[in-house]
Short mmCIF file of C-alpha atoms in Angstrom, two decimals:
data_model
loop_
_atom_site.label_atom_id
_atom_site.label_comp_id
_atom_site.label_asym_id
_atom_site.label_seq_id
_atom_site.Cartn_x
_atom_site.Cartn_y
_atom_site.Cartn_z
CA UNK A 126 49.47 84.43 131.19
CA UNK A 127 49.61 87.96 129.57
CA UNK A 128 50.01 89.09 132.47
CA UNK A 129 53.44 87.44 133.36
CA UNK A 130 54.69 88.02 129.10
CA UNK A 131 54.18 91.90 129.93
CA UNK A 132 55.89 91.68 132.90
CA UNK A 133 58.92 89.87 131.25
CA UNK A 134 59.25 91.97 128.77
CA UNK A 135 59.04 95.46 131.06
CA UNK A 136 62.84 93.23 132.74
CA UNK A 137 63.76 93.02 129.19
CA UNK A 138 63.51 96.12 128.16
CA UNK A 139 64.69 97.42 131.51
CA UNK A 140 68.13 95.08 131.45
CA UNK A 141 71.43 97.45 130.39
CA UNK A 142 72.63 97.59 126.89
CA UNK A 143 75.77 96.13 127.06
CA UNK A 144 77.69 96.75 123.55
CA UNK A 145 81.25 96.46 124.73
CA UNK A 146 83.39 94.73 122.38
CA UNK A 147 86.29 92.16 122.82
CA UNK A 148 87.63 89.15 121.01
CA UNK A 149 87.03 85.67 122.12
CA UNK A 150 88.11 83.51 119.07
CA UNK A 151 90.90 82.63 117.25
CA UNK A 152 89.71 84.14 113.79
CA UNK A 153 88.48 87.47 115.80
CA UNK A 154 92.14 88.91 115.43
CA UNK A 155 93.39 88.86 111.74
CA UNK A 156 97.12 87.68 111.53
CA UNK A 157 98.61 90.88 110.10
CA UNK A 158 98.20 92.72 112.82
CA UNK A 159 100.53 94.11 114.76
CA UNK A 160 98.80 96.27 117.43
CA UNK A 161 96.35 98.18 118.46
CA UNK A 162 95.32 101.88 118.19
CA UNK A 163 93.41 103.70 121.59
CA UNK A 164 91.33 106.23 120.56
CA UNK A 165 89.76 108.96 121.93
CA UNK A 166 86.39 111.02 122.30
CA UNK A 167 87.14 111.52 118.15
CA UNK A 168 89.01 110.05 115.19
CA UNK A 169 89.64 111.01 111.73
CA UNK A 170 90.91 108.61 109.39
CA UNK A 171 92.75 109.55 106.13
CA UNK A 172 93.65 107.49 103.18
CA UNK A 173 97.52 107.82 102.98
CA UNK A 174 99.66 109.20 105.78
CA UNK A 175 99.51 112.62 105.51
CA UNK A 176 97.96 115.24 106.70
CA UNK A 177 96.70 116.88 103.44
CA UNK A 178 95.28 113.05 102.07
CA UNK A 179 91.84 112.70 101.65
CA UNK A 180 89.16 112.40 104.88
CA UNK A 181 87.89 109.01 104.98
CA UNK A 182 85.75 108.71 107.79
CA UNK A 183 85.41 111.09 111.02
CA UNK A 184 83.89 108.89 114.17
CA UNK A 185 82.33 111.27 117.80
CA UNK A 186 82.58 108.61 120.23
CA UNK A 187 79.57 109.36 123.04
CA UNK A 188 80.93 105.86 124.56
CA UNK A 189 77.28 105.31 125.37
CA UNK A 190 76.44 101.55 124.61
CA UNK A 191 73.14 102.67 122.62
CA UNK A 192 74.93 105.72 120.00
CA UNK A 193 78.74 103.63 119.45
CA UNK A 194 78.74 102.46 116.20
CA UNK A 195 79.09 98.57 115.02
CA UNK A 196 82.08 96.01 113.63
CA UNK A 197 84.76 99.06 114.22
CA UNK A 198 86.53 98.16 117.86
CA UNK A 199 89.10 95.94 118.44
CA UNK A 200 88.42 96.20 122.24
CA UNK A 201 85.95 98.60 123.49
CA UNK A 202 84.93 99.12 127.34
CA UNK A 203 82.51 101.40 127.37
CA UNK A 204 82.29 102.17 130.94
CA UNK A 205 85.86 103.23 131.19
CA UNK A 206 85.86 104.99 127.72
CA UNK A 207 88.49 102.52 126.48
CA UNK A 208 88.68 101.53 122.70
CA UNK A 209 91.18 100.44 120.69
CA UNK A 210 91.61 99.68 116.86
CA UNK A 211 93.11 96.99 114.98
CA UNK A 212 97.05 98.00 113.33
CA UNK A 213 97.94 96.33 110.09
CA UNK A 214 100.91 98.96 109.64
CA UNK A 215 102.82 101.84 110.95
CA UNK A 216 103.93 104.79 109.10
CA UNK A 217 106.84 107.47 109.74
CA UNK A 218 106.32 110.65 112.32
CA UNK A 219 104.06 108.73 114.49
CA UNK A 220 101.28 107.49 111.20
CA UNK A 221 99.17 103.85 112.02
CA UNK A 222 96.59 102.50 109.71
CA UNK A 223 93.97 100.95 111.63
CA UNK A 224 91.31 98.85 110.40
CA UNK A 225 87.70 100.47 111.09
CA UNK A 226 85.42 97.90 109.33
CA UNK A 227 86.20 94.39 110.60
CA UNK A 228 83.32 93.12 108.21
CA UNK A 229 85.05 94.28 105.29
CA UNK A 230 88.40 94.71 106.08
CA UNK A 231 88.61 98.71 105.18
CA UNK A 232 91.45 99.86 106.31
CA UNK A 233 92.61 104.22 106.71
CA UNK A 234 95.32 106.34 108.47
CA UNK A 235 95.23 107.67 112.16
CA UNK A 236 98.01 110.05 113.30
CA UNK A 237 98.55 109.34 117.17
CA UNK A 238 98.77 111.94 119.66
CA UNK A 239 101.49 110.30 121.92
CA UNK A 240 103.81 107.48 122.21
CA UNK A 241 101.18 105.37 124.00
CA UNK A 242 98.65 105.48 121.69
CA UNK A 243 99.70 103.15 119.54
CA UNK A 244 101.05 99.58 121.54
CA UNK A 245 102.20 96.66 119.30
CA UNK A 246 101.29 93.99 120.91
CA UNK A 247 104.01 93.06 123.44
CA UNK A 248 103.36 96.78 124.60
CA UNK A 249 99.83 95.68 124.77
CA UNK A 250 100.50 92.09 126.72
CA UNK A 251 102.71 93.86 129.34
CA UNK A 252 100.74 96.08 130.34
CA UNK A 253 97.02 95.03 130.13
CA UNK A 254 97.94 91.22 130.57
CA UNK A 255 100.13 91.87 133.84
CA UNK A 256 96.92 94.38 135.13
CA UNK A 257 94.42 91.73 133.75
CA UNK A 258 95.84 88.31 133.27
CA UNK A 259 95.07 86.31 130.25
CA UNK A 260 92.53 83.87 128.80
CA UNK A 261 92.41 81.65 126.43
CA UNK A 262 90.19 82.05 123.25
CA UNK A 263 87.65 79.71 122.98
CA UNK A 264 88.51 77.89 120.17
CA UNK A 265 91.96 78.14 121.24
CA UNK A 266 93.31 74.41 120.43
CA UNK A 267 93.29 71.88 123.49
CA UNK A 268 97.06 71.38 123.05
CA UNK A 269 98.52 74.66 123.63
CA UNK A 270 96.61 74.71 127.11
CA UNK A 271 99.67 73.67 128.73
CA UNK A 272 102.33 75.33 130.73
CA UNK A 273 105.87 74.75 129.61
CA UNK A 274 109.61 75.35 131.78
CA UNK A 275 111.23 77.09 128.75
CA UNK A 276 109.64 79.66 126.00
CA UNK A 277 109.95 76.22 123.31
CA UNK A 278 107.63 74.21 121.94
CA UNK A 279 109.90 71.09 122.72
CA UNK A 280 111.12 71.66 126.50
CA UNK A 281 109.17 69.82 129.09
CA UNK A 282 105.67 70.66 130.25
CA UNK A 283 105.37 71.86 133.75
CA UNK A 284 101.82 71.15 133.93
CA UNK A 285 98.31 70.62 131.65
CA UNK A 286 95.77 73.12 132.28
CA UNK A 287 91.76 72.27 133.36
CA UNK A 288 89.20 74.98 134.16
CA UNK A 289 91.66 77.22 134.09
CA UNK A 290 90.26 80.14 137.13
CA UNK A 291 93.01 82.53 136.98
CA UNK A 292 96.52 83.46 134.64
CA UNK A 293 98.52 85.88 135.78
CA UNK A 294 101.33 87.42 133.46
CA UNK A 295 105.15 88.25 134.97
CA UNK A 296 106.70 88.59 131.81
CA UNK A 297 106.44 88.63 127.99
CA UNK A 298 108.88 87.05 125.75
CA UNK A 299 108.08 86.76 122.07
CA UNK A 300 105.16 84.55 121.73
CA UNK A 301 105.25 83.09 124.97
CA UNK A 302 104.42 84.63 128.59
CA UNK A 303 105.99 83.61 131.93
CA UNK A 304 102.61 83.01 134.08
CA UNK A 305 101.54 81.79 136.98
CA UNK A 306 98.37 79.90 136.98
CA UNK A 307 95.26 78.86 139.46
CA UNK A 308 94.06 75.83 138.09
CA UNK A 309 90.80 73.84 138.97
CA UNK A 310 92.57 72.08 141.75
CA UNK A 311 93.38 75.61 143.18
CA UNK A 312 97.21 74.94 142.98
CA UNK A 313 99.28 77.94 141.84
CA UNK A 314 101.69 76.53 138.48
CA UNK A 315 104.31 79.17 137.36
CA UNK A 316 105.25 78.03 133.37
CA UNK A 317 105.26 79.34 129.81
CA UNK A 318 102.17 79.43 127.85
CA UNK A 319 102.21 80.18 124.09
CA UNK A 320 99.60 83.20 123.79
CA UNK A 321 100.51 83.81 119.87
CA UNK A 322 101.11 80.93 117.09
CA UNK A 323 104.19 81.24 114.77
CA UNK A 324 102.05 82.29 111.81
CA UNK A 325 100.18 85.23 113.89
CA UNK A 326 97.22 83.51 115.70
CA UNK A 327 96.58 84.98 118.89
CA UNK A 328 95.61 81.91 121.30
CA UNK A 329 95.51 83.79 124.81
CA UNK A 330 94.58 87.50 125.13
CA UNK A 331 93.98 90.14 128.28
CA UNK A 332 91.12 89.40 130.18
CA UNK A 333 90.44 93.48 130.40
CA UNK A 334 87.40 94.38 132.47
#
């Protein structure tokens, strides 16, 4: 018997440390935001948007699972040395503040090398949901899992989704995407599906890899 505990253990300690980060319910994404910030190999984060305003934080990223700190990625990969910050606001000559504790809710100023480093979040949807497709957060409510013919909450629904296998993203239009769909019955559904509530709740997000 001790025998067999030390030799689960050894697989235990042996399995990969996956740390990646990515949201998978509804409350994981706070309303207010907008977009989403891709760092780099380093960040510094200022309290007002200038560059003369006091240093809040300074972050190395190693992107190695075991070093990358806790509770500050939006979406983090760490494999392809992709992470991204929360955006509750943009400033003027290229100025974001991202939010780097999602515990508490602290919030600082990044200056962004390039137009693509900051992507509101149609930016976002077009072009990691076409590469990716979407899925639905798990707590995403039952009714919304439904494909519709026009981007309204009253036109007629195409179809209902089940064990949904596969969403693929043509287009973006405000809250809804134009997607075609590979449902349990393995029967491709083309539709609109709501991927963001009214009020801000994100429903549906990339299903990066």
């Amino acid at each position: 018997m001790k025998k067999i505990i030390i030799i689960l253990c050894m697989m235990f300690l042996a399995l990969p440390v996956l740390a990646d980060t990515m949201p998978f319910y509804v409350d994981s994404i706070p309303k207010n935001i907008i977009g989403l910030y891709q760092t780099g190999a380093n960040i510094t984060i200022l309290s007002h948007p200038e560059a003369n305003s006091q240093v809040i934080k300074k972050y190395e990223f190693s992107y190695n699972p075991e070093t990358m700190p806790d509770n500050v990625f939006a979406v983090l990969i760490n494999e392809k040395k992709l992470g991204f910050l929360y955006v509750s606001d943009i400033g003027d000559e290229g100025w974001v503040e991202v939010i780097y504790d999602k515990r508490t809710g602290a919030k600082g100023w990044v200056k962004t090398d390039d137009n693509m480093q900051f992507l509101p979040w149609l930016n976002f949807y077009n072009m990691y949901g076409r590469k990716y497709g979407l899925r639905f957060m798990k707590d995403s409510p039952d009714e919304l899992e439904i494909l519709k013919a026009k981007s309204e909450d009253l036109s007629q629904t195409v179809s209902t989704l089940r064990y949904v296998k596969q969403i693929r993203v043509t287009a973006i239009r405000g809250n809804w995407a134009l997607v075609s769909v590979v449902d349990v019955d393995k029967t491709p559904k083309m539709g609109y599906l709501r991927w963001r509530g009214d009020d801000g709740a994100i429903y549906a997000f990339p299903n990066i890899k």
